[in-house]
PDB file of C-alpha atoms in Angstrom:
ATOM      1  CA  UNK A   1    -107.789 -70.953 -24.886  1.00 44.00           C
ATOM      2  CA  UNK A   2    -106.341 -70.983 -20.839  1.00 44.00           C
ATOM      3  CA  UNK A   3    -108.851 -69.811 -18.731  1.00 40.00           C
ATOM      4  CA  UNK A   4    -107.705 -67.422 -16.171  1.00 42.00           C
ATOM      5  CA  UNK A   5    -106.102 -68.282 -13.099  1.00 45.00           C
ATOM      6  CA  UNK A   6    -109.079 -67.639 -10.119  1.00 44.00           C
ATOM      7  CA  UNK A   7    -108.789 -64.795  -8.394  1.00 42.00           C
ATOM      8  CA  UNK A   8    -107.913 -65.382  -4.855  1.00 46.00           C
ATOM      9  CA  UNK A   9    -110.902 -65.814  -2.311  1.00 43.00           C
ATOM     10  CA  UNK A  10    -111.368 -62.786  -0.342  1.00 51.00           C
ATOM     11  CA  UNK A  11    -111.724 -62.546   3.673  1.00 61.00           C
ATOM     12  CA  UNK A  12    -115.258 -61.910   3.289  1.00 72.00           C
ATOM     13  CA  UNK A  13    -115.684 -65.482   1.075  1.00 70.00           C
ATOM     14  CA  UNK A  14    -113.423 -67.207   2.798  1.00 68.00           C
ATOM     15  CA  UNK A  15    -115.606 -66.728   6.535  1.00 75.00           C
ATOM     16  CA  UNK A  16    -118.703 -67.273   4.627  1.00 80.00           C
ATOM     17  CA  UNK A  17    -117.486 -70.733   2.976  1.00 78.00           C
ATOM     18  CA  UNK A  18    -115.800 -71.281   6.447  1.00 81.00           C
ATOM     19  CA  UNK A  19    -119.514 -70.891   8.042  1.00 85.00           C
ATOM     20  CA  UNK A  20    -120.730 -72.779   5.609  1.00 87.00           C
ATOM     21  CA  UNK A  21    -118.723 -76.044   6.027  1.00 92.00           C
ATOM     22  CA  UNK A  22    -118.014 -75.625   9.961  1.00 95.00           C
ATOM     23  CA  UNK A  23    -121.014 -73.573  11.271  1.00 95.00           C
ATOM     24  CA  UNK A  24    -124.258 -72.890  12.528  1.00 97.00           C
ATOM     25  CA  UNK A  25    -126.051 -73.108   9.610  1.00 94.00           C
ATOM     26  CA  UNK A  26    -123.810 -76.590   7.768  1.00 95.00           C
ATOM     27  CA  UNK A  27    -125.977 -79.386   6.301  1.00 95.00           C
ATOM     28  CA  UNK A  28    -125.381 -81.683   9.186  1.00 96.00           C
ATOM     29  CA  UNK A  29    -127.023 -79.541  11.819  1.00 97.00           C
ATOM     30  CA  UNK A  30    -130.028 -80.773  13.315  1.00 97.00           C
ATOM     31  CA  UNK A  31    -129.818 -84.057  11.226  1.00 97.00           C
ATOM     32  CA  UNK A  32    -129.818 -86.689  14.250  1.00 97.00           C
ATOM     33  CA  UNK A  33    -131.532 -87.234  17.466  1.00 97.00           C
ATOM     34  CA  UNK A  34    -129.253 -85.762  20.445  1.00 98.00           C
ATOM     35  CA  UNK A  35    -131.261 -87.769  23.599  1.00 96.00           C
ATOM     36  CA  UNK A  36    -128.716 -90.680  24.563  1.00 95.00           C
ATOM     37  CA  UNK A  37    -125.661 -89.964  22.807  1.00 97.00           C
ATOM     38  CA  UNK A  38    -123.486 -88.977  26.104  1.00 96.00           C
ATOM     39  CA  UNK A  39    -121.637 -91.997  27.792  1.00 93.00           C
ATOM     40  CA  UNK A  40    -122.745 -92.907  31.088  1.00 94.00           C
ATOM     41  CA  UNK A  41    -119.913 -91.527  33.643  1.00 96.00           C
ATOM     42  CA  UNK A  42    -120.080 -90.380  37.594  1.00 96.00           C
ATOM     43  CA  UNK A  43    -117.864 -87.758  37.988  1.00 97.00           C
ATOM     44  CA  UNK A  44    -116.404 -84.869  35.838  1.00 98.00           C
ATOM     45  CA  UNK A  45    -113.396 -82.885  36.397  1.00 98.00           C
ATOM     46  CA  UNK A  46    -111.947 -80.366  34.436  1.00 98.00           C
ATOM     47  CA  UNK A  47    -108.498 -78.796  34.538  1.00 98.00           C
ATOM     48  CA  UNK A  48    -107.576 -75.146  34.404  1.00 98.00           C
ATOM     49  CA  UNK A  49    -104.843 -75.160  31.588  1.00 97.00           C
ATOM     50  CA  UNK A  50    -103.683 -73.688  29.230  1.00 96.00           C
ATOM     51  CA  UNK A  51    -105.646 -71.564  26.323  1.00 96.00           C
ATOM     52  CA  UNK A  52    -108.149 -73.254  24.127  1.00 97.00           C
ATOM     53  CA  UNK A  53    -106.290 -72.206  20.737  1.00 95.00           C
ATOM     54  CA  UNK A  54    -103.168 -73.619  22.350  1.00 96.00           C
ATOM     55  CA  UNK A  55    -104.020 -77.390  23.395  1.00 98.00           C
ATOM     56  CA  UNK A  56    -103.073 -80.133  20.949  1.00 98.00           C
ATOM     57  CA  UNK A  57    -105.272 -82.457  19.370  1.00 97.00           C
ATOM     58  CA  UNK A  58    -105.119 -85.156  22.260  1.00 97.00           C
ATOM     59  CA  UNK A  59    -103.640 -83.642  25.314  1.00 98.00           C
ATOM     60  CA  UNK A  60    -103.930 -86.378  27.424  1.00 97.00           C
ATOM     61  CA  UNK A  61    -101.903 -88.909  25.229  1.00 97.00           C
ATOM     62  CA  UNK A  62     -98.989 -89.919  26.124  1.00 95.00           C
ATOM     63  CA  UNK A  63     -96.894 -88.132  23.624  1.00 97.00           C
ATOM     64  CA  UNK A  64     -97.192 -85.199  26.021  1.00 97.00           C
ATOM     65  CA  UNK A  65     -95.843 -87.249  28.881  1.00 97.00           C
ATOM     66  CA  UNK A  66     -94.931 -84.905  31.789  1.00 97.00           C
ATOM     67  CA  UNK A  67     -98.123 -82.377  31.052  1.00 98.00           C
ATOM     68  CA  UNK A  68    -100.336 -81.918  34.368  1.00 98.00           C
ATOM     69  CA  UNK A  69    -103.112 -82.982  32.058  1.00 98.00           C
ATOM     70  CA  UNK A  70    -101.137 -86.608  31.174  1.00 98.00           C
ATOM     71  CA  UNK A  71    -100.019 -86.839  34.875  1.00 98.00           C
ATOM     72  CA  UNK A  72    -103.723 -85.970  36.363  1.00 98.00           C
ATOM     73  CA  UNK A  73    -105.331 -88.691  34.027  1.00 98.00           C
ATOM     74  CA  UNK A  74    -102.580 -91.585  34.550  1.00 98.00           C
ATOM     75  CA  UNK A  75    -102.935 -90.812  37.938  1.00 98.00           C
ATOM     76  CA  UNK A  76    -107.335 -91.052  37.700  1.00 98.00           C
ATOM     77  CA  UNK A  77    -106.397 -94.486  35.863  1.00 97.00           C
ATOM     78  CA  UNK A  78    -104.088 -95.934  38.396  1.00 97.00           C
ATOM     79  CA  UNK A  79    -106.939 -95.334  41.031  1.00 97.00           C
ATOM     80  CA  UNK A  80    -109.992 -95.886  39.065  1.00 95.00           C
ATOM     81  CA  UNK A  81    -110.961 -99.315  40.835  1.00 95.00           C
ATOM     82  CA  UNK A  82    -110.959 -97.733  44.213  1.00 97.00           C
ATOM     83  CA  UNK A  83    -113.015 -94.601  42.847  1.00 97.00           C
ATOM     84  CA  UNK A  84    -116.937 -95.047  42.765  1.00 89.00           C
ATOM     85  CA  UNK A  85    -117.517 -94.737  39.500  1.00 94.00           C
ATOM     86  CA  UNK A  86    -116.367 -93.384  36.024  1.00 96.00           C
ATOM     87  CA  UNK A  87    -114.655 -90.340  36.175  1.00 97.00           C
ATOM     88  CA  UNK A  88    -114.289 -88.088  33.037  1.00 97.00           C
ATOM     89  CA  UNK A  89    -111.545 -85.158  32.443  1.00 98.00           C
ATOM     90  CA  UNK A  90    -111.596 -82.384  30.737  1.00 98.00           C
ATOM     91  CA  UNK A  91    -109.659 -79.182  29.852  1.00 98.00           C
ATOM     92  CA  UNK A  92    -111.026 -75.820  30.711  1.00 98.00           C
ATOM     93  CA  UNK A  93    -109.145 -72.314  29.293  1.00 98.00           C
ATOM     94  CA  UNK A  94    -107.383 -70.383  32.309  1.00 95.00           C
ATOM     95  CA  UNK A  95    -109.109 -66.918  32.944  1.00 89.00           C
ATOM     96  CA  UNK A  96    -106.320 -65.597  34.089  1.00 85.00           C
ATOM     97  CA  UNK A  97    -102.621 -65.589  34.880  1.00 83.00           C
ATOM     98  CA  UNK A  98    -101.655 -68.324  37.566  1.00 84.00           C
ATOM     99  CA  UNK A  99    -104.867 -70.493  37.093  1.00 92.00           C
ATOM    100  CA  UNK A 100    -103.309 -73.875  35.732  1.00 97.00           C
ATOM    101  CA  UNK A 101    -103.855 -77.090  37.883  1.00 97.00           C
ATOM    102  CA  UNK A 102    -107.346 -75.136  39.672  1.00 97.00           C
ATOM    103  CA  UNK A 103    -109.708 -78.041  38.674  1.00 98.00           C
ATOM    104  CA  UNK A 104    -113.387 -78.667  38.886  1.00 98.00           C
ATOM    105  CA  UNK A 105    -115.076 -81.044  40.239  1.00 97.00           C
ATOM    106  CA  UNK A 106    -118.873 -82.456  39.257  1.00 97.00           C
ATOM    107  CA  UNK A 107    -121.591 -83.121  40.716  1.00 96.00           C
ATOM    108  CA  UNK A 108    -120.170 -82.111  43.931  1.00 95.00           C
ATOM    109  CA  UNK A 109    -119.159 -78.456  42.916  1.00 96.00           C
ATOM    110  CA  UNK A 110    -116.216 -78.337  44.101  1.00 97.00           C
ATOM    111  CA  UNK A 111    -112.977 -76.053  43.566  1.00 97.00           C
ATOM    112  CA  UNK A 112    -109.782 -77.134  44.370  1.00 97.00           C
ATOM    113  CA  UNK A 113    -105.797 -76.470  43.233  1.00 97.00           C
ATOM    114  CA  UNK A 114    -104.023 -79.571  42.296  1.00 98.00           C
ATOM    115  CA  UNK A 115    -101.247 -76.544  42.059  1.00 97.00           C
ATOM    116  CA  UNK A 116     -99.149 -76.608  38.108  1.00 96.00           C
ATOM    117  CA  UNK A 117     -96.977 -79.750  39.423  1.00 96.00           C
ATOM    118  CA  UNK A 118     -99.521 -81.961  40.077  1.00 97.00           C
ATOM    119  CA  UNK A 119     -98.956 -81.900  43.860  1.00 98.00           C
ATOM    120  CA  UNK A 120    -102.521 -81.751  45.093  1.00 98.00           C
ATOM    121  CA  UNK A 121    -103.345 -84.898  42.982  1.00 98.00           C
ATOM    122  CA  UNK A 122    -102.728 -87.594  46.110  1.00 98.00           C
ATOM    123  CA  UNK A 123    -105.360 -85.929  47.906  1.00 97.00           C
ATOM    124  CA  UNK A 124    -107.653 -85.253  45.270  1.00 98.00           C
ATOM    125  CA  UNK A 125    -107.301 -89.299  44.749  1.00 98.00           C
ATOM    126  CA  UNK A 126    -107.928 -89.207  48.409  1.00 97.00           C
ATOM    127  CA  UNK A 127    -111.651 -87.633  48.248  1.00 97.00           C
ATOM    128  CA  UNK A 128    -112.543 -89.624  45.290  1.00 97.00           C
ATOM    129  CA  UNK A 129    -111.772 -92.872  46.656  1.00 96.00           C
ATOM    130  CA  UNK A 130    -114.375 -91.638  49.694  1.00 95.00           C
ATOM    131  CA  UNK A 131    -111.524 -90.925  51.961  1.00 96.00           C
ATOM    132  CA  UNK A 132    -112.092 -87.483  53.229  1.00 94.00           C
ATOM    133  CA  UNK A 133    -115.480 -86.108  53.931  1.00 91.00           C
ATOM    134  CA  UNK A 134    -116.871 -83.561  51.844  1.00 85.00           C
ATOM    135  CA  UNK A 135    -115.773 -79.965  53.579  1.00 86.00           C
ATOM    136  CA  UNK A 136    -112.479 -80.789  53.397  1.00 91.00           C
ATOM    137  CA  UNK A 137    -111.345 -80.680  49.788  1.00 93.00           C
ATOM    138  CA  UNK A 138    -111.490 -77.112  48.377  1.00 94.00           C
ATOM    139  CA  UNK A 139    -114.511 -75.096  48.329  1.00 96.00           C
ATOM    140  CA  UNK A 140    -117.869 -74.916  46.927  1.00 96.00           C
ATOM    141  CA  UNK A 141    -119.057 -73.646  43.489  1.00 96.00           C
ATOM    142  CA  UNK A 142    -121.966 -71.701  43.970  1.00 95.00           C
ATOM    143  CA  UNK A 143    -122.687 -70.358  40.632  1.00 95.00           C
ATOM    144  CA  UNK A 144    -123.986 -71.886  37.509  1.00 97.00           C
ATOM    145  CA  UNK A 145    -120.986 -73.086  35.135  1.00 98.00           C
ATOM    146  CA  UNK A 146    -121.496 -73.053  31.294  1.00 98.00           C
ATOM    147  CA  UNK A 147    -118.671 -74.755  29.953  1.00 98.00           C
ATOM    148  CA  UNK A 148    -118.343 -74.403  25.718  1.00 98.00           C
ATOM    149  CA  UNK A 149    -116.040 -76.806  23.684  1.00 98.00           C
ATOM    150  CA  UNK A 150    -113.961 -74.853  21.990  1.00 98.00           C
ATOM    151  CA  UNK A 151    -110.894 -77.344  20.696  1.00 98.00           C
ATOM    152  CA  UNK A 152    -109.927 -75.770  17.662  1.00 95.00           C
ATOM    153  CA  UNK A 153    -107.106 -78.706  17.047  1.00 97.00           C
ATOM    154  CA  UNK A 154    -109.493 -81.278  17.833  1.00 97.00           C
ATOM    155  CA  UNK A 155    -111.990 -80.521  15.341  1.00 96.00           C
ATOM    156  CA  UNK A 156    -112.692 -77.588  13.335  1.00 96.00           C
ATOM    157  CA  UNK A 157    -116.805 -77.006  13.906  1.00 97.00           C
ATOM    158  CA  UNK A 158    -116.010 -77.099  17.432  1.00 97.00           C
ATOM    159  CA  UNK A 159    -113.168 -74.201  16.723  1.00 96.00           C
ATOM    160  CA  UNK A 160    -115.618 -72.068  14.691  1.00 96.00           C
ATOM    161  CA  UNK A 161    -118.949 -72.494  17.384  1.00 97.00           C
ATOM    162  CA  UNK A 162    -117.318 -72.225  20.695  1.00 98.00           C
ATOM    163  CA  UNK A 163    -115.827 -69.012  20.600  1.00 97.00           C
ATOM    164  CA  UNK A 164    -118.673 -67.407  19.018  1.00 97.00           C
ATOM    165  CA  UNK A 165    -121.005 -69.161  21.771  1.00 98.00           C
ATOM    166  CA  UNK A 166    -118.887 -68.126  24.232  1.00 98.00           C
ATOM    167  CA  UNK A 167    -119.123 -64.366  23.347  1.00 98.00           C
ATOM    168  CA  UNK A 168    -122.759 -64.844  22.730  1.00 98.00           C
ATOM    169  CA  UNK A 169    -123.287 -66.323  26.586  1.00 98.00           C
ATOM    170  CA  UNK A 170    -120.840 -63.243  28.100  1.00 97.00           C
ATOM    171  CA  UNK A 171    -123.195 -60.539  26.103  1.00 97.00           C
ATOM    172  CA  UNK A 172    -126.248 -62.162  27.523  1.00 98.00           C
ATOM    173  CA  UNK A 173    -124.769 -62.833  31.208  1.00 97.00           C
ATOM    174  CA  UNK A 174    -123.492 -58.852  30.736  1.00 96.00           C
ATOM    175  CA  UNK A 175    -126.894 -57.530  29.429  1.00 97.00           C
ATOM    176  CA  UNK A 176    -128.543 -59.229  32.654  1.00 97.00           C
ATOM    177  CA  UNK A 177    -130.792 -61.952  30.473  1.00 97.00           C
ATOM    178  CA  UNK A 178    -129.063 -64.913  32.521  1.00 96.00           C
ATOM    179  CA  UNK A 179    -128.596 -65.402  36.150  1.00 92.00           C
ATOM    180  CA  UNK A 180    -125.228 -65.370  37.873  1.00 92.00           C
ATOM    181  CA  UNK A 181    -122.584 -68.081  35.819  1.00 95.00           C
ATOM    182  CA  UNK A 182    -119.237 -68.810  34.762  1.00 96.00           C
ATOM    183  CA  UNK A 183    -118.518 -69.275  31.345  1.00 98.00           C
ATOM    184  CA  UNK A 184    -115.741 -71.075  30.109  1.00 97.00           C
ATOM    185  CA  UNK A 185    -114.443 -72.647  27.288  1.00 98.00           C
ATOM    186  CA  UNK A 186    -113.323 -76.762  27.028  1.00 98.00           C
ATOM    187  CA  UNK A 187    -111.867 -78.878  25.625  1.00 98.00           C
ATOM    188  CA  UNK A 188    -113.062 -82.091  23.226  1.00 96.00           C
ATOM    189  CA  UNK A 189    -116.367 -83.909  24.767  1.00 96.00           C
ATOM    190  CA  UNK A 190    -116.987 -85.835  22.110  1.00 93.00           C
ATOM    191  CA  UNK A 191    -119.586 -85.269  19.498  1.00 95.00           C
ATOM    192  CA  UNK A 192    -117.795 -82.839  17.146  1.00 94.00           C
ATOM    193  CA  UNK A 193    -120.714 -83.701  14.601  1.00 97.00           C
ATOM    194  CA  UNK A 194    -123.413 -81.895  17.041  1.00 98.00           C
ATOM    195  CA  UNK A 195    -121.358 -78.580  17.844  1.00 98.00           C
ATOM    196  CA  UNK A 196    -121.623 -76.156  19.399  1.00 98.00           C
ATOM    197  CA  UNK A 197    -121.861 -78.475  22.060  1.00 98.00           C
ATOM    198  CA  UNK A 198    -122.180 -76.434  25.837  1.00 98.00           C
ATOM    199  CA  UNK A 199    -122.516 -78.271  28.992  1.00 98.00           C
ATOM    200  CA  UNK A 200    -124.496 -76.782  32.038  1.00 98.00           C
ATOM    201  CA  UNK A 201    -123.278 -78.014  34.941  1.00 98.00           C
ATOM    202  CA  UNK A 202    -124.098 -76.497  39.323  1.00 96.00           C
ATOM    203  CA  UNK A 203    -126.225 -77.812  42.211  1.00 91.00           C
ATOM    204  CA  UNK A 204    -128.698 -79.742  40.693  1.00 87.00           C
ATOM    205  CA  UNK A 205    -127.506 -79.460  37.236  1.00 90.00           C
ATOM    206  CA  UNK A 206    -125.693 -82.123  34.660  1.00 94.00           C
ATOM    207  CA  UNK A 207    -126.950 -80.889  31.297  1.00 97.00           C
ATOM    208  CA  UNK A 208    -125.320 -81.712  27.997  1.00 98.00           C
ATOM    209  CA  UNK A 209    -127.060 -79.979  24.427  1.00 98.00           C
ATOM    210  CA  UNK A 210    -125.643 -80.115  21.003  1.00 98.00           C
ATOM    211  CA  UNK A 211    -126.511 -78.220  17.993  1.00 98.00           C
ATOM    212  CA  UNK A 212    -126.511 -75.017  19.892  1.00 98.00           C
ATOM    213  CA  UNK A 213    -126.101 -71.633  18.468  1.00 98.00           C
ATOM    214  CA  UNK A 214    -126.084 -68.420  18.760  1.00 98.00           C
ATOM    215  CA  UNK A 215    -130.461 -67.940  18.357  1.00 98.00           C
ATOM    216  CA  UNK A 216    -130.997 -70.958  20.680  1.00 98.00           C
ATOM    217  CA  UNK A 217    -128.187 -70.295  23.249  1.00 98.00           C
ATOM    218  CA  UNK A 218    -130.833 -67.818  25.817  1.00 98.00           C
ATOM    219  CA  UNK A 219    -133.494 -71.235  25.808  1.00 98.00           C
ATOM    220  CA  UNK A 220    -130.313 -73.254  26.791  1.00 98.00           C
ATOM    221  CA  UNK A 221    -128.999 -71.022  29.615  1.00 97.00           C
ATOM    222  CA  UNK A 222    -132.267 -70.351  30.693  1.00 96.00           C
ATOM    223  CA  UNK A 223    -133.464 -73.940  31.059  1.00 95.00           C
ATOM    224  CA  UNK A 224    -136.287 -74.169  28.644  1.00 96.00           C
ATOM    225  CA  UNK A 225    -134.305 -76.590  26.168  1.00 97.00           C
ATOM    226  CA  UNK A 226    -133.729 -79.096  29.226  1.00 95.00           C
ATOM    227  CA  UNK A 227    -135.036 -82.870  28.025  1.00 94.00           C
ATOM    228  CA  UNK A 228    -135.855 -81.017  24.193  1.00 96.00           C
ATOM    229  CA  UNK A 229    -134.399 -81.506  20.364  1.00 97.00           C
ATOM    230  CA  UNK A 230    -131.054 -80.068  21.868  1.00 98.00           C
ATOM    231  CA  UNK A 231    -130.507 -82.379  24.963  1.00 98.00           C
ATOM    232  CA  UNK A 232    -128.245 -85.044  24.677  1.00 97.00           C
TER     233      UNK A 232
END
């Protein structure tokens, strides 16, 4: 006798074998040593653009020829032996209307608008090469930044933890647990095997952790998880 056709999964079973697989509590979390598994660069900039749902697998390949994001990094390339040091991009979500091409820039905490064209990028090539003095590229970053990959194309654990950790880190920073800090969410930083993966980054700060979640997140924004099981 045919057995009968399975019943489709519900929305209820379908989250929980979604957690299961791509979340907080999969088989693969807190299986490997974090401490030395970030590549050794200098500098960090991330790009306002876009929305995190929205940005393709790789958006800096050149398939997407044109994109600010494409134009920004061939441009980094081009310069890279006049630029002191490795420099590493990234893609953080707008916050709001009009903020594509703002961009980023670590350790020196700095803000600047490369505008959606691309036509701040000569001068932004300008100050890394050591050409203009600090004070004269954008402005500072005072605050904290927590930056949360969220690159649901890129991989699908990053997808399911950075959203949640984002709205995790807002309810904390709201409720008053967490000093002042921006909180945005970023694109692919490699490691999809140790999401959620945040990065902690202001005056004095250049923190990577992986296998964060949702209990651990307050240790992380706090600083108590700095150099521990969750620093990479």
């Amino acid at each position: 006798q045919a057995s009968a056709p399975l019943a489709p999964l519900g929305c209820d079973s379908l989250a929980m074998a979604a957690a299961a697989e791509l979340g907080f509590a999969r088989r693969e979390m807190h299986s490997e040593k974090l401490a030395g598994t970030v590549k050794a660069f200098q500098k960090h900039i991330f790009l306002t653009w876009g929305l995190a749902d929205e940005w393709p697998e790789d958006p800096f390949d050149a398939q997407h020829k044109g994109t600010l994001p494409v134009v920004l990094d061939e441009a980094i390339c081009k310069a890279k032996k006049e630029i002191n040091g490795k420099v590493r991009i990234s893609l953080v979500e707008r916050a709001a209307a009009g903020q594509d091409g703002l961009v980023m820039l670590y350790p020196e905490c700095l803000e600047y608008d490369i505008g959606k064209d691309g036509a701040g990028i000569p001068e932004l090539l300008r100050f890394l090469k050591g050409e203009l003095p600090r004070g004269s590229l954008g402005c500072d970053i005072e605050d904290t930044t927590l930056f949360v990959c969220a690159h649901t194309k890129r991989d699908g654990r990053c997808g399911f933890c950075g959203p949640r950790l984002t709205a995790k880190a807002e309810e904390l920073s709201a409720a008053g647990k967490v000093g002042p800090m921006r909180i945005r969410k970023c694109s692919h930083v490699g490691g999809h095997k140790y999401a959620g993966n945040v990065l902690v980054y202001g005056k004095d700060q250049w923190h990577w952790y992986g296998y964060v979640s949702p209990e651990n997140l307050l240790s992380v924004l706090r600083g108590k998880a700095e150099r521990g099981r969750l620093w990479r």
